[in-house]
Coordinates of C-alpha atoms and ligand atoms in Angstrom, one line a residue:
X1 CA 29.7 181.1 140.9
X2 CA 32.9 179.5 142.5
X3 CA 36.6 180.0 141.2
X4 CA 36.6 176.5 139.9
X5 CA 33.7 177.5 137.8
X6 CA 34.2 179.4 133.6
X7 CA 31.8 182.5 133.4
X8 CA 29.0 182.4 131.9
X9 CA 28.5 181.1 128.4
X10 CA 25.6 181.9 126.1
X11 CA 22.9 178.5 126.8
X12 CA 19.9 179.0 124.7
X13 CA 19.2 175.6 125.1
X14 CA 19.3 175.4 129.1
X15 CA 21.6 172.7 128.2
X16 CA 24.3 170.7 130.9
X17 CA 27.4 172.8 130.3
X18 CA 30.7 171.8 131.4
X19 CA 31.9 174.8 133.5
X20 CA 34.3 173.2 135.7
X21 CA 37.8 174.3 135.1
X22 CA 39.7 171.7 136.2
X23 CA 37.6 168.8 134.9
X24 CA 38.0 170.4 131.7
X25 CA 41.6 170.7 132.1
X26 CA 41.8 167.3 132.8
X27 CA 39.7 165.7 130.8
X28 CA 41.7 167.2 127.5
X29 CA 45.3 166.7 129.3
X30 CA 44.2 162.6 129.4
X31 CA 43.6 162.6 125.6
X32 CA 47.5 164.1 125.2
X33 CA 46.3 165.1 121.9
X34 CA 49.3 166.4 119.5
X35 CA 49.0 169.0 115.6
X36 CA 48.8 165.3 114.2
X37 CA 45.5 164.4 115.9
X38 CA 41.9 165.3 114.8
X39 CA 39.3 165.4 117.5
X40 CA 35.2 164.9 117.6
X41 CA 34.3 167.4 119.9
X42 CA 30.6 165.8 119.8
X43 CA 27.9 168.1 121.2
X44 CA 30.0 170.8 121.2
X45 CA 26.9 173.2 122.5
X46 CA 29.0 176.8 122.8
X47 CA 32.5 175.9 122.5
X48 CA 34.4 175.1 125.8
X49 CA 36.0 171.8 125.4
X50 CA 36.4 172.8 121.4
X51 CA 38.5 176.3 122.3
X52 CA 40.4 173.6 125.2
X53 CA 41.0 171.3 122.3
X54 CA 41.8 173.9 119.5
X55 CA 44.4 174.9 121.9
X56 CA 46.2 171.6 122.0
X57 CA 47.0 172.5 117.8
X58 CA 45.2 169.7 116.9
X59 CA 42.4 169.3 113.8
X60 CA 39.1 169.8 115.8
X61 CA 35.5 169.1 114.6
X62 CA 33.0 170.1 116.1
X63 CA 29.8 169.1 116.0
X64 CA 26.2 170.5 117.0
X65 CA 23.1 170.0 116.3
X66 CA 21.0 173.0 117.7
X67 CA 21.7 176.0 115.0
X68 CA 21.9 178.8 117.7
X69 CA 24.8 177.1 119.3
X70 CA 26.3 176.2 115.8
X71 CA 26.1 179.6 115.0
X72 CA 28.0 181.0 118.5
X73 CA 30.6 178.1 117.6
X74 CA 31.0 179.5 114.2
X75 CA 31.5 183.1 115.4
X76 CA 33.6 181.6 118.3
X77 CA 36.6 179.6 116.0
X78 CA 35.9 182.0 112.5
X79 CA 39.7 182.8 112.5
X80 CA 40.7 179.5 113.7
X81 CA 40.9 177.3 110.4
X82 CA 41.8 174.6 112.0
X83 CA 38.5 174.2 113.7
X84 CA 35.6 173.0 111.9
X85 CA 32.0 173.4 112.7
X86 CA 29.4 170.6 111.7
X87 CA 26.2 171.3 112.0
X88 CA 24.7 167.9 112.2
X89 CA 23.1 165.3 114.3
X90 CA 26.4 163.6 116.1
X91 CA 24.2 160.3 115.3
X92 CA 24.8 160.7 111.5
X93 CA 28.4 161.6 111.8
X94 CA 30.9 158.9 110.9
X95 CA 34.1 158.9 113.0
X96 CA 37.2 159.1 110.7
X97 CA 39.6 156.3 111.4
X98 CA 42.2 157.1 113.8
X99 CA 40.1 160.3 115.3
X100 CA 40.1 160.8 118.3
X101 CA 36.9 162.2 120.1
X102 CA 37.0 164.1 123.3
X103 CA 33.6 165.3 124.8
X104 CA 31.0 166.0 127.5
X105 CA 28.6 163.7 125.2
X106 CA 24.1 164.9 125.3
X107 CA 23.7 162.0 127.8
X108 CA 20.8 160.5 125.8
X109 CA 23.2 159.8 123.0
X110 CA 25.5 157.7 124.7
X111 CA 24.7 154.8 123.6
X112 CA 24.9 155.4 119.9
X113 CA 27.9 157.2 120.9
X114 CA 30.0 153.9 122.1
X115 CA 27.7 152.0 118.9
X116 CA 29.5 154.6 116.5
X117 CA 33.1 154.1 117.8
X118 CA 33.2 150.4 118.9
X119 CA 30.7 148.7 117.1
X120 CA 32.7 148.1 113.8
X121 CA 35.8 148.3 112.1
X122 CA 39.3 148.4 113.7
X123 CA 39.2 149.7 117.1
X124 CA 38.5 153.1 118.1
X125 CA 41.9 155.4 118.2
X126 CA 40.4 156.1 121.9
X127 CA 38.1 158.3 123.5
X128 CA 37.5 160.6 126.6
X129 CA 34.4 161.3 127.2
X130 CA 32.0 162.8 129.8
X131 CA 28.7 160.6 130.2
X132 CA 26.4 159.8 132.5
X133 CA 27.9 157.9 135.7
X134 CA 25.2 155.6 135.8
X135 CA 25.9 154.6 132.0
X136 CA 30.1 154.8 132.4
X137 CA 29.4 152.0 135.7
X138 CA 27.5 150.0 133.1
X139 CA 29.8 150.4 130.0
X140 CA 33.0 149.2 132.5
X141 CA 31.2 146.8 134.3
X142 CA 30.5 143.4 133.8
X143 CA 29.3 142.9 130.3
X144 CA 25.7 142.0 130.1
X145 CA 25.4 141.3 126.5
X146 CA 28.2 140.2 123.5
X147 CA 27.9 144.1 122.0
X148 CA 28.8 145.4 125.5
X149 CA 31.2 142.6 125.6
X150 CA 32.9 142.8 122.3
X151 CA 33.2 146.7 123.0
X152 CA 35.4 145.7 126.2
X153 CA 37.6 143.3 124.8
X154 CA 38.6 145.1 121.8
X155 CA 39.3 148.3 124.4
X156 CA 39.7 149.6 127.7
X157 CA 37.1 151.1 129.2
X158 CA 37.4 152.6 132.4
X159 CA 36.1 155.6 134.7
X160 CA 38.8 157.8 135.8
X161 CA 36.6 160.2 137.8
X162 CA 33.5 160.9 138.8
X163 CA 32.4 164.5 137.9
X164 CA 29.7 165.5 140.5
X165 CA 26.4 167.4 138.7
X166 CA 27.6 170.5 140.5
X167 CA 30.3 170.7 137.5
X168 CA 27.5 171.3 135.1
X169 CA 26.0 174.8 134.7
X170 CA 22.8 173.8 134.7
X171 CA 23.4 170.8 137.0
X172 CA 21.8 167.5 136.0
X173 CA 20.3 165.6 137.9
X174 CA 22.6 163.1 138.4
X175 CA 26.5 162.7 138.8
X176 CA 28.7 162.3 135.4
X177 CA 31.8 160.5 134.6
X178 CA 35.0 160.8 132.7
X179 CA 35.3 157.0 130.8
X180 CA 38.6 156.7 129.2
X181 CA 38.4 154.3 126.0
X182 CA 41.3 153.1 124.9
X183 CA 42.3 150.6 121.8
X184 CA 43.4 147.0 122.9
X185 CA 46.1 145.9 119.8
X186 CA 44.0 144.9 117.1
X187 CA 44.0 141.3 116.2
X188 CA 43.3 141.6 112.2
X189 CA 39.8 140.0 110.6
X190 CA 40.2 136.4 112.0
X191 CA 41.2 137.2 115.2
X192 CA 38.1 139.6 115.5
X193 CA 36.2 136.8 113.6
X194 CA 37.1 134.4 116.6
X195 CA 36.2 136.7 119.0
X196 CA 33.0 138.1 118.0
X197 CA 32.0 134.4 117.7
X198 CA 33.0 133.6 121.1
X199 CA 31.0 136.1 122.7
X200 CA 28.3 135.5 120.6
X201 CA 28.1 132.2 122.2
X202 CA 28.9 133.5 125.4
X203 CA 26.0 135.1 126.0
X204 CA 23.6 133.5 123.9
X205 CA 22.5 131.7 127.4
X206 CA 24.7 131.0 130.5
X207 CA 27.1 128.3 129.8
X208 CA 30.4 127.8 131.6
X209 CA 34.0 128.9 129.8
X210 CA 34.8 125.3 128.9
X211 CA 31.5 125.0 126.7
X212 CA 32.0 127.7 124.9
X213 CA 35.6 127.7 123.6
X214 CA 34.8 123.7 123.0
X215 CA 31.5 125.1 121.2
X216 CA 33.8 128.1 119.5
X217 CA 37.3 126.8 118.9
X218 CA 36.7 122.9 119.1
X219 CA 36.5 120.5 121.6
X220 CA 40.6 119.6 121.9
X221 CA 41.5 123.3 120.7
X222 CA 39.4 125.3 123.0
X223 CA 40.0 123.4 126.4
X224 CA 44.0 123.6 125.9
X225 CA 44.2 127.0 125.0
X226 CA 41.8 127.6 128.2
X227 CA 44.7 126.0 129.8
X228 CA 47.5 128.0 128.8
X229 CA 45.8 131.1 129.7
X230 CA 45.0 130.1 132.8
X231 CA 41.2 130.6 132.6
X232 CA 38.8 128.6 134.5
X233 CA 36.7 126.1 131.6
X234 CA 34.5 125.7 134.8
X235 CA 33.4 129.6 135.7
X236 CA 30.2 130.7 134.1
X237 CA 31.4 132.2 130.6
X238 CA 30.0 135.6 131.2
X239 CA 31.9 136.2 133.9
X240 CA 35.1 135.8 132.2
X241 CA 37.0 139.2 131.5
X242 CA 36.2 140.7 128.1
X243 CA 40.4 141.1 128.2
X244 CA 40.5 137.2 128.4
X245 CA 38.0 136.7 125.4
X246 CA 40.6 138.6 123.7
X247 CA 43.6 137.0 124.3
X248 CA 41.9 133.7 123.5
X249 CA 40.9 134.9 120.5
X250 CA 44.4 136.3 119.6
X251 CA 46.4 133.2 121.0
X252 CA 43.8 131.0 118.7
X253 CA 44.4 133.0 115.5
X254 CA 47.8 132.8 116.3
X255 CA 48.2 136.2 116.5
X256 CA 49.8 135.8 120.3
X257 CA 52.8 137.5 119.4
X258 CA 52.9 140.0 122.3
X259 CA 49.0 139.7 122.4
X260 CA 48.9 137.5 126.0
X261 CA 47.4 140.0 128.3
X262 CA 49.6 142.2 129.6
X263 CA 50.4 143.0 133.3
X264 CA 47.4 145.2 133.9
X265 CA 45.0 142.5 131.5
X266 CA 46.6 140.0 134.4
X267 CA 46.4 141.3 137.5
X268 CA 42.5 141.1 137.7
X269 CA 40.1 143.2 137.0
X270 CA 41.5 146.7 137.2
X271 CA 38.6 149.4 138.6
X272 CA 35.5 149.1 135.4
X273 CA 37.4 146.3 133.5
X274 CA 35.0 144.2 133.3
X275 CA 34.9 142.2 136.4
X276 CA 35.9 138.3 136.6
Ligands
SAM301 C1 25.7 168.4 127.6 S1 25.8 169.6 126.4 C2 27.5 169.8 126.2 C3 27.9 171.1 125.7 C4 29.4 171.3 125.7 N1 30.1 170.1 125.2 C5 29.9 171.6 127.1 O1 30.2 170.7 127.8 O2 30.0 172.8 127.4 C6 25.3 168.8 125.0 C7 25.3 169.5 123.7 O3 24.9 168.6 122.6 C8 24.0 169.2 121.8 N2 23.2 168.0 121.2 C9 22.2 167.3 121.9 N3 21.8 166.3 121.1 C10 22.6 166.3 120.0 C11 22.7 165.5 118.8 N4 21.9 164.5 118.6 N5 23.6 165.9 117.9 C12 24.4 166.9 118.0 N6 24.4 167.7 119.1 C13 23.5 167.4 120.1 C14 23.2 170.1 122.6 O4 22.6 171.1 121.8 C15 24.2 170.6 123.5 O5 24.9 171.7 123.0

């Protein structure tokens, strides 16, 4: 086993455990997690990234699903009230407003994973999790439907690294990621009205930007405010940024104050923004 690597851990399950060090350093140290926080350790398997996480002070949960691992994670943090263990499918757990969930996420529960934290509500406090690569190049790519879409205007999502399989004890068989998710401001019910209708209509069927804020926000409304942001009415709608949907949205609500894309939101797609 190489330096960079923990020592073994207990794996009944034969399960992908996170045993680079430095990953693991880094992938906590990006959440900058302070006593105030409580963190989702989701798929917490024998405690790694919780015992990282319990010792940033913070309120950890973590949750677990197989009971031999629940029960190691129970031993593990027994005189560490701060950390709760949940024995529960992570699918059926409800992220607390204004969590925070740090994890190296079961890959096949990615999905419902980025459905539980971005779907609904106000956006997600942020998240730094490890997922498949494969799935973090699609999640901070170009959107190819309005719930992929509405995740990445409402947030940042972006891969910060790649994490080769060789960090995994078993290794996968393929290469992970570290996506960062991170809250754009959040633009109240109208503005999230506004936008969720726009890129409903976005990519209902390919259209160009002009038809669909004319279709969305009227046919004088949508074209000037296409104007003012500097958007293209001519590109093909689903090609606009997801951070442009957004500012549309908040600059039609009138909820602009401070809400025009900042530099970064500018400058073009930053790596996994979105593209366009
Ligand atoms: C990839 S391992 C990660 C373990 C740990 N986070 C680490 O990196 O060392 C995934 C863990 O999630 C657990 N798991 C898988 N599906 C789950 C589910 N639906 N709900 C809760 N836990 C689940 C597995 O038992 C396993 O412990």
């Amino acid at each position: 086993m190489s330096r960079s690597r923990a020592g073994r851990r207990p794996n009944p399950s034969g399960v992908h455990l996170l045993h680079d060090r430095a990953v693991l350093r880094r992938l906590v140290a990006a959440a900058a997690l302070t006593p105030d926080d409580l963190v989702l350790d989701l798929g917490a398997g024998p405690g790694t990234i919780t015992a990282a996480l319990a010792r940033t002070g913070a309120r950890v949960l973590a949750v677990e699903r197989d009971p031999r691992f629940a029960e190691i994670l129970r031993r593990r943090f027994a005189d560490r009230p701060r950390v709760r263990v949940l024995e529960r499918d992570l699918r059926d757990v409800r992220v607390p407003r204004g969590a925070r969930v740090v994890a190296s996420v079961p890959f096949a529960t990615s999905t419902a994973v980025l459905g539980a934290l971005l779907d609904t509500g106000p956006p997600a406090a942020g998240a730094d999790l490890v997922v498949q690569h494969g799935f973090a190049r699609r999640v901070c790519g170009r959107p190819r439907d309005a719930r992929a879409a509405w995740w990445a205007a409402r947030h940042r999502l972006r891969i910060v690294e790649v994490v080769p399989r060789t960090a995994f004890g078993p290794p996968p068989r393929v290469d992970a990621a570290r996506l960062s998710i991170r809250p754009r401001r959040p633009l109240g019910a109208e503005g999230d009205a506004v936008l969720r209708g726009l890129l409903e209509i976005a990519h209902a069927r390919p259209a160009t930007a002009g038809r669909v804020v004319a279709a969305g926000l009227g046919r004088r409304r949508g074209p000037r405010l296409l104007r003012e942001l500097g958007i293209d009415g001519d590109r093909p709608a689903a090609a606009v940024r997801p951070a442009r949907w957004w500012a549309l949205a908040a600059a039609a609500t009138g909820d602009d104050g401070g809400a025009r894309p900042g530099a970064a939101e500018r400058r073009g797609p930053a790596p996994g923004d979105g593209g366009g």
